[in-house]
Short mmCIF file of C-alpha atoms in Angstrom, two decimals:
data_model
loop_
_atom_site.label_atom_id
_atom_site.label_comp_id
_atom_site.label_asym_id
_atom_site.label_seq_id
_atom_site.Cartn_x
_atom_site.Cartn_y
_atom_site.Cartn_z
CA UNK A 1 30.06 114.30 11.28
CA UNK A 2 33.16 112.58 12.58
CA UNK A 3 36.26 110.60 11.80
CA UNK A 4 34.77 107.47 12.28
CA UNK A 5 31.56 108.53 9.68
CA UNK A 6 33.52 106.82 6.98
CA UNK A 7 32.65 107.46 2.96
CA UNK A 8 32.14 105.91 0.15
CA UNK A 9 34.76 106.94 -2.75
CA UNK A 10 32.81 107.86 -5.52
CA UNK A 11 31.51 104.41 -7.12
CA UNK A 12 34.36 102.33 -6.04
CA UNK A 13 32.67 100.69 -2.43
CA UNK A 14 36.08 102.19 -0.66
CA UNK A 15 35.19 103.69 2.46
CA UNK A 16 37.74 106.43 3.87
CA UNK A 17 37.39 108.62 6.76
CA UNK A 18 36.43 112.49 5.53
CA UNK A 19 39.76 113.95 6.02
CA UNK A 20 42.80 112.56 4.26
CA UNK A 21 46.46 113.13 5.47
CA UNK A 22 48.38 115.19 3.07
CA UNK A 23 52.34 114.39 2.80
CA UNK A 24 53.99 117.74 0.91
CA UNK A 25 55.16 118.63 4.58
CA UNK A 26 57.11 115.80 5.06
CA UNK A 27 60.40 114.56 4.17
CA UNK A 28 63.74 115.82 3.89
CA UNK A 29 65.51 118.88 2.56
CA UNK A 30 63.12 121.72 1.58
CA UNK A 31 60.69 120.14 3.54
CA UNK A 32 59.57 121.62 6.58
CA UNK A 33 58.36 118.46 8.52
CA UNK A 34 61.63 116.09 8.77
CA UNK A 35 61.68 112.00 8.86
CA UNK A 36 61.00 111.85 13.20
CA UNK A 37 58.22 114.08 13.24
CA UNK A 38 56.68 113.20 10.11
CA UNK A 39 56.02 109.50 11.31
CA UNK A 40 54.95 110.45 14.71
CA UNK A 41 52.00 112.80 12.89
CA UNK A 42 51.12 110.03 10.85
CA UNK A 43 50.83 107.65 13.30
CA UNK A 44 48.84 109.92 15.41
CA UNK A 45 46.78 110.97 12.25
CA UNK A 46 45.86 106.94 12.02
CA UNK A 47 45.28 106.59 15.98
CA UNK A 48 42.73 109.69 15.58
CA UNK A 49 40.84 107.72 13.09
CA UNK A 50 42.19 108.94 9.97
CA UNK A 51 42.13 106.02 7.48
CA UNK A 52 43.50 107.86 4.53
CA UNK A 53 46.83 108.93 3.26
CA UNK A 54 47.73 110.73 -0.06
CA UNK A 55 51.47 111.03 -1.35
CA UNK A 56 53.04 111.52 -4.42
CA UNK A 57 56.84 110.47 -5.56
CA UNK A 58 57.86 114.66 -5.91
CA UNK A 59 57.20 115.36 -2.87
CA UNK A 60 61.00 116.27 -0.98
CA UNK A 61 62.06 113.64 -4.26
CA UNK A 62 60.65 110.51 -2.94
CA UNK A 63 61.08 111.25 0.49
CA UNK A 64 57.69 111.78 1.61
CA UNK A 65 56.49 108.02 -0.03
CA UNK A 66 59.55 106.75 2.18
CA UNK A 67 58.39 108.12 5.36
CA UNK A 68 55.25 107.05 4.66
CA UNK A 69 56.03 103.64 4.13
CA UNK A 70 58.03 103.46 7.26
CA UNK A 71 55.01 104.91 9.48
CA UNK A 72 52.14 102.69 8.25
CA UNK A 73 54.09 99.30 7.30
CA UNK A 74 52.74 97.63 10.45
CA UNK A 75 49.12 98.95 9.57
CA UNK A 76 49.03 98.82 5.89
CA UNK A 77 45.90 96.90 5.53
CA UNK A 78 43.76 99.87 7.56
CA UNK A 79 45.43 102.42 5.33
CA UNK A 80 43.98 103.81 1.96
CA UNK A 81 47.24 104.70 0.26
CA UNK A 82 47.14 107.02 -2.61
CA UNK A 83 50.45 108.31 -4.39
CA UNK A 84 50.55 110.55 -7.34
CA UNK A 85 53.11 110.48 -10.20
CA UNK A 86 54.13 112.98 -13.67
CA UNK A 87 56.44 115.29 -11.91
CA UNK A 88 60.02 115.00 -12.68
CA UNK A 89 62.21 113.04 -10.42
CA UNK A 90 65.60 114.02 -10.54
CA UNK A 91 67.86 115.99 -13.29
CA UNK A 92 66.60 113.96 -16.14
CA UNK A 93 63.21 115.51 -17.76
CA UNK A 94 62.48 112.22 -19.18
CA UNK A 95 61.58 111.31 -15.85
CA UNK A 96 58.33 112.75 -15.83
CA UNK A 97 54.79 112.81 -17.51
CA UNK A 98 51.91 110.70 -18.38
CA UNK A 99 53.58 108.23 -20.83
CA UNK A 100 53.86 104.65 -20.60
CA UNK A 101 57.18 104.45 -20.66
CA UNK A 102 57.55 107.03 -17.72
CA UNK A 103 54.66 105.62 -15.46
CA UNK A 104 55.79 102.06 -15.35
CA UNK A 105 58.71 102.98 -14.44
CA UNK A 106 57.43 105.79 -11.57
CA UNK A 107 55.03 102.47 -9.90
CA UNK A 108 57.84 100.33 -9.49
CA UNK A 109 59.73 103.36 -7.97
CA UNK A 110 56.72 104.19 -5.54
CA UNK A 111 55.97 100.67 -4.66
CA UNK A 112 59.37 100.47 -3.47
CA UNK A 113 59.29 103.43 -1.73
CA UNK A 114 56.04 102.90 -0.13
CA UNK A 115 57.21 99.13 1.07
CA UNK A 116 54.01 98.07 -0.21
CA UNK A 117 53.08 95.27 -3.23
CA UNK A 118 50.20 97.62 -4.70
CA UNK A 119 48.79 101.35 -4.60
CA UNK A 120 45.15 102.02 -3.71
CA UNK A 121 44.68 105.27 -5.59
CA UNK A 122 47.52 106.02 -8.37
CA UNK A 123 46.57 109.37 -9.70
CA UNK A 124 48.00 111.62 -12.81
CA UNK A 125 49.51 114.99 -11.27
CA UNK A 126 48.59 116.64 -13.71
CA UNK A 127 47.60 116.67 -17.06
CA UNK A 128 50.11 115.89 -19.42
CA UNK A 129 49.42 117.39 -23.06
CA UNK A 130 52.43 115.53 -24.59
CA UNK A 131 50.82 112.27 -24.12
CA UNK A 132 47.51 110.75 -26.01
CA UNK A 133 45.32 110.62 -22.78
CA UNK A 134 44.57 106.64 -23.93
CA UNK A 135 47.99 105.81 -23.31
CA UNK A 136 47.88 107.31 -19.87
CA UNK A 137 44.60 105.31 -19.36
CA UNK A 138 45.55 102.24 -21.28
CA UNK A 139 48.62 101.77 -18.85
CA UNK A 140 46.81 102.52 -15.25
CA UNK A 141 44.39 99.64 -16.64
CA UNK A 142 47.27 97.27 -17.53
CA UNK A 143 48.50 98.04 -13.53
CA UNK A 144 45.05 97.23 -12.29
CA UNK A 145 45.04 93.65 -13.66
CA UNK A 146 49.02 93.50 -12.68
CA UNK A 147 47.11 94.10 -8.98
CA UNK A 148 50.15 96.97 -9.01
CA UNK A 149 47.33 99.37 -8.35
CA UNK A 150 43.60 98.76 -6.85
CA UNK A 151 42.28 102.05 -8.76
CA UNK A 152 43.94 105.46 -10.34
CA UNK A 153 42.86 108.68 -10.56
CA UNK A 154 43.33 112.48 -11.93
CA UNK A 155 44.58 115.63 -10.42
CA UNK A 156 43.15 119.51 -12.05
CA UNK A 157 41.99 117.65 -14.68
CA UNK A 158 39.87 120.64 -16.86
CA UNK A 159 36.09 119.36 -17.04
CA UNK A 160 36.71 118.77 -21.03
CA UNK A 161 39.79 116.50 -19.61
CA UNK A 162 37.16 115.12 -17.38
CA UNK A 163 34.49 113.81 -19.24
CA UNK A 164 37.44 112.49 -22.25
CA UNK A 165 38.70 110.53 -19.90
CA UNK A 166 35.59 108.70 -19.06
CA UNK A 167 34.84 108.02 -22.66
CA UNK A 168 38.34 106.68 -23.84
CA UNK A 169 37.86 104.30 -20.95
CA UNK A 170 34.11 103.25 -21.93
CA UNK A 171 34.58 103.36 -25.34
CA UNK A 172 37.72 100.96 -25.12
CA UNK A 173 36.42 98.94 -22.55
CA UNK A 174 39.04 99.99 -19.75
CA UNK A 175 38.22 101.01 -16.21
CA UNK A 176 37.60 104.81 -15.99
CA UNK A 177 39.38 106.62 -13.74
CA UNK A 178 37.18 106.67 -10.15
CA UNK A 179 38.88 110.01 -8.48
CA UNK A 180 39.79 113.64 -9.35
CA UNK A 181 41.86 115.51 -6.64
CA UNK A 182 41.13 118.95 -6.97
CA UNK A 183 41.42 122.79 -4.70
CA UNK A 184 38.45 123.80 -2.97
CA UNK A 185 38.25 126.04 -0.35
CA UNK A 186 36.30 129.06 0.92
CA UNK A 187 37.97 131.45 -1.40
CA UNK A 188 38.61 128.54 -4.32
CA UNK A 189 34.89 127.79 -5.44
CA UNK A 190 35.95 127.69 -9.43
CA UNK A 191 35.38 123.70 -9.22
CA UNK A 192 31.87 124.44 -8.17
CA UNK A 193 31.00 125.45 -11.80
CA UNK A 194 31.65 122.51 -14.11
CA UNK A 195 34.08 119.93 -12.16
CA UNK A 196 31.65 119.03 -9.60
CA UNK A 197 28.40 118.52 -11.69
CA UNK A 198 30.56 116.60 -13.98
CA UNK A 199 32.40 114.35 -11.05
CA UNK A 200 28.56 113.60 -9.49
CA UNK A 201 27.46 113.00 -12.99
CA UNK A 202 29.90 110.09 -13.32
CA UNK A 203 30.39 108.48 -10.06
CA UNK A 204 33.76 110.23 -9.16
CA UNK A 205 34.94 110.62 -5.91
CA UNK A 206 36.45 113.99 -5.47
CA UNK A 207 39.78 114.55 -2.94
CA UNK A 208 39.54 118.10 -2.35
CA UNK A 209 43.02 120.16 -0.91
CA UNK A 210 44.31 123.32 0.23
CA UNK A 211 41.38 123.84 2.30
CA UNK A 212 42.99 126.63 4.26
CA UNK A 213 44.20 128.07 0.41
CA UNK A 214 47.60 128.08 1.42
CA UNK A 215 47.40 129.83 4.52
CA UNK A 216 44.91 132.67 3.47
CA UNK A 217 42.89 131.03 5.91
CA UNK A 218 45.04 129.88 8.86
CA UNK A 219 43.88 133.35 10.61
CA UNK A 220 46.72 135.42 9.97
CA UNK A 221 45.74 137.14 6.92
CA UNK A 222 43.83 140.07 8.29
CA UNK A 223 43.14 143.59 7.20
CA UNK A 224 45.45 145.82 8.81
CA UNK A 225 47.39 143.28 10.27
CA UNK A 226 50.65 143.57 7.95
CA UNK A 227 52.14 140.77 5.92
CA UNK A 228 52.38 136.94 7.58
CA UNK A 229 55.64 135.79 7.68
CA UNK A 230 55.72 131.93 5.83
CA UNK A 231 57.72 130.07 3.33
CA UNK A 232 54.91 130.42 0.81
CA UNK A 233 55.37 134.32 1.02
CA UNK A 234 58.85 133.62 0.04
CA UNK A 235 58.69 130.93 -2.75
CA UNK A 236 55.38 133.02 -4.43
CA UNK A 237 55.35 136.67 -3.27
CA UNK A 238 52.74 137.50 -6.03
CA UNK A 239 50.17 135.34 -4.42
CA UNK A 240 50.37 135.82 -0.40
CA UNK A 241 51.34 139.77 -1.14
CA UNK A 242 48.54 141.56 0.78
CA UNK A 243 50.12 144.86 -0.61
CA UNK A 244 49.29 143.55 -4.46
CA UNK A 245 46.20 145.01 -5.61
CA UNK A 246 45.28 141.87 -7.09
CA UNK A 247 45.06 140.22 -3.67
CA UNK A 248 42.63 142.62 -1.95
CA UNK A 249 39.52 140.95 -2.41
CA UNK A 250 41.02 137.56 -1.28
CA UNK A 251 42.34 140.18 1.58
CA UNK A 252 38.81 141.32 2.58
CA UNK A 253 37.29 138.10 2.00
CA UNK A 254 39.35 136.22 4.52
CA UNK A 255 39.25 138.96 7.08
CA UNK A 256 35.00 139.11 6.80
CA UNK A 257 35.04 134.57 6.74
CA UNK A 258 37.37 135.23 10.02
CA UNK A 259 34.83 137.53 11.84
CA UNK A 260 31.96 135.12 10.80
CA UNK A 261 33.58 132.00 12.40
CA UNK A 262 34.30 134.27 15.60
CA UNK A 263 30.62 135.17 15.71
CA UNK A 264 29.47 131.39 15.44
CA UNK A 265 31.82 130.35 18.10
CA UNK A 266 34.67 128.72 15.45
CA UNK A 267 38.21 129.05 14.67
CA UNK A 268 38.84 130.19 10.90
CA UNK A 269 40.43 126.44 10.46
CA UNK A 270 37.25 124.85 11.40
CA UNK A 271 34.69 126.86 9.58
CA UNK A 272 37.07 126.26 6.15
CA UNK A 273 37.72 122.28 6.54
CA UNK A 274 33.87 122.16 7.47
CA UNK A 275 32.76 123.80 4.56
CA UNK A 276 34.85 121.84 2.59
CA UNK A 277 34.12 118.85 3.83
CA UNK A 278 29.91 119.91 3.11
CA UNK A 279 29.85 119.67 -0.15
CA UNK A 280 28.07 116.34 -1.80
CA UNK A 281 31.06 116.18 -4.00
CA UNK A 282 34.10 115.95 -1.78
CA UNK A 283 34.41 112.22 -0.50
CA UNK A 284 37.77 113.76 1.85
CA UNK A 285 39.55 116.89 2.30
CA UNK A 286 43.04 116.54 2.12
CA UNK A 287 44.72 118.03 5.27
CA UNK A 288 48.54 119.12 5.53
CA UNK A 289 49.69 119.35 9.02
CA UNK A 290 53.25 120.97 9.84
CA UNK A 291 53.24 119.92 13.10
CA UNK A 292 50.85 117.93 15.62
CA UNK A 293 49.67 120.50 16.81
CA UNK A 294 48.06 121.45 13.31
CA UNK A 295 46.93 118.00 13.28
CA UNK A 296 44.82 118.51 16.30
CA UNK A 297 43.74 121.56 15.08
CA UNK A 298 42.44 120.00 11.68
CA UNK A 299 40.88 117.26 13.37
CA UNK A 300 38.62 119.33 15.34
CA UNK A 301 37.07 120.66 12.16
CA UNK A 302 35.70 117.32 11.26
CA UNK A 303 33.26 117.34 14.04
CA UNK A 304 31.74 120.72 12.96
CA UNK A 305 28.75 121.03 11.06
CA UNK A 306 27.67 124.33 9.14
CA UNK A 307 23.68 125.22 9.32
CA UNK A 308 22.05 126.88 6.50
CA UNK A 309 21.85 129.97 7.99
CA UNK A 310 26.31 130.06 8.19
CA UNK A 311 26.53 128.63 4.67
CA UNK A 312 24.36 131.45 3.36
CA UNK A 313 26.57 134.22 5.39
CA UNK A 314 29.15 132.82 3.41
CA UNK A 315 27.94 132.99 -0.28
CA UNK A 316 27.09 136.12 0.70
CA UNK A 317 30.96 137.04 1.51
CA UNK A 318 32.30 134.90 -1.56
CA UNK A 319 29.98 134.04 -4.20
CA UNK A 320 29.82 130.30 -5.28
CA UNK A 321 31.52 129.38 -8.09
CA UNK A 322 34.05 132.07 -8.09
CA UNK A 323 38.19 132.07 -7.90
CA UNK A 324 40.00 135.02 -7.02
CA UNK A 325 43.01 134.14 -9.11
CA UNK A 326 43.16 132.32 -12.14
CA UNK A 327 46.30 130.27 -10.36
CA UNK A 328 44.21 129.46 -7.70
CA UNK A 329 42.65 126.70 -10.17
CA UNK A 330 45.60 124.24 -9.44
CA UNK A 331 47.09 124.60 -12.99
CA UNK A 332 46.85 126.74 -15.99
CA UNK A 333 46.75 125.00 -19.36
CA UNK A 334 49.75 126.01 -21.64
CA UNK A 335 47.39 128.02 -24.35
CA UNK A 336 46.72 129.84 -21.71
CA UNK A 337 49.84 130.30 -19.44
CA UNK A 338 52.68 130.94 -22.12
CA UNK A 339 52.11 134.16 -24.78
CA UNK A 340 54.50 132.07 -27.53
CA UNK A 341 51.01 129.58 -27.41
CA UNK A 342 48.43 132.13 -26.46
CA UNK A 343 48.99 134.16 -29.56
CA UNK A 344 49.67 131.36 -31.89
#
């Protein structure tokens, strides 16, 4: 496997390189990665043979689509561009969602952004259960024959979200959606279950991301070696605490996945983005370099291929199909995440 080993995205034709560029880095404010450095990882991203770039209009507030734009504008037409919209932009909540009235509005916004006249991959966020999901799909189809958008996509759809989705847009004649963008990693194998299957079953290409699960398996989390000092520690102590008791089998996991990449000769980054990257689902893994140096570092995993024999070892340390935390789907539907619905 390599870079230039392009894939086909689901049933579209689209051929994109197996690892995608992720942008949540990049931007401004909050973000770690500013403007200068963001560009010169993208542009080194493309010169490695990365063909694929994934966005969305909340990240750093529009930032990240700006910087993007800027870096590729010269080499737009080797770029796969996918941007992602539903999260609010700016103090007014109407700015947000998966309504009409909200997404072509967001486009135009992105497209401007971007410095582009259309979108490759426009993809939902997330669900939005405010919104009749034909709406959602009856507008993406309206920006397809605008030539707005080549093809759109979900993101954590639930597998009952899944399969709807394909049968409003069959049963109404519309194009279905092509992609679902979705965490998988070593110690996030939920998606294994019922989103897979269901993605082969239809044609869908999957974009897999957090294939290091936040940093849980950057190397640092370690039994006995104390807590890891980074930002996501700070914003979400619950989930990178290695004190909670709740995290101790995500603890011993990644320590044991650490000592099997050691024994096969790999880093920890490597054995996760190539086990990612093996399953007949995923067209791309999303990758989201800080720095270029983590760029280099992710783009050494996609010459690394896992045998049998290192796949098994690692069933063996987290069984397939299995999440440690229920968070570590991607999202938690309402009924489920607020007690005033819950109970109802």
């Amino acid at each position: 496997m390599s870079l230039n080993e392009l894939r086909t995205l689901g049933r579209t034709g689209a051929l994109i390189s197996p690892l995608t560029l992720g942008t949540l880095n990049f931007g401004t404010g909050a973000a770690p990665t500013g403007p200068a450095e963001s560009i010169r990882i993208i542009k080194a991203a493309l010169d490695a043979g990365i063909t694929s770039i994934d966005t969305a209009d909340i990240y750093s507030q529009g930032e990240a689509e700006t910087v993007v734009g800027q870096a590729i504008h010269s080499r737009r037409d080797d770029v796969f561009l996918a941007t992602k919209f539903h999260g609010q932009m700016g103090s007014n909540p109407a700015h947000a969602g998966n309504s009409r009235r909200w997404i072509v509005r967001a486009v135009e916004d992105s497209l401007k952004r971007l410095n582009t006249d259309r979108i490759d991959l426009y993809q939902a966020h997330r669900p939005d259960y405010n919104t009749d999901l034909l709406e959602t799909i009856t507008t993406l189809n309206d920006l397809i024959r605008q030539g707005k958008i080549l093809y759109y996509g979900t993101s954590v759809f639930s597998p009952a979200q899944l399969v709807e989705a394909q049968w409003i847009a069959n049963t109404n004649h519309l194009t279905p959606p092509v992609v679902d963008q979705v965490p998988y990693s070593l110690l996030v194998r939920a998606n294994e279950r019922d989103v897979f299957p269901i993605t082969q079953q239809y044609g869908v290409g999957v974009l897999s991301y957090g294939p290091l699960d936040g940093g849980w398996l950057a190397g640092g989390y370690r039994l006995g070696a104390g807590q890891p000092e980074s930002s996501r520690f700070s914003a979400l102590p619950g989930r990178f605490d290695v004190t909670a008791p709740f995290n101790q089998g995500k603890l011993h996991a990644a320590d044991a996945l650490a000592q099997l990449a050691a024994r096969h000769g790999l880093t920890l980054i490597q054995l996760a983005v190539a086990f990612a990257l093996n399953h007949p689902a995923v067209t791309s893994v999303i990758i989201g370099p800080r720095t270029e140096d983590h760029l280099t570092d992710y783009l050494k995993a996609a010459d690394v291929v896992l045998s049998e024999a290192v796949l098994d070892e690692i069933d063996d340390i987290v069984a397939p199909a299995v999440n440690f935390l229920e968070r570590d789907a991607g999202t938690v539907a309402p009924h489920l995440e607020y007690p005033e619905l819950r109970r109802r």
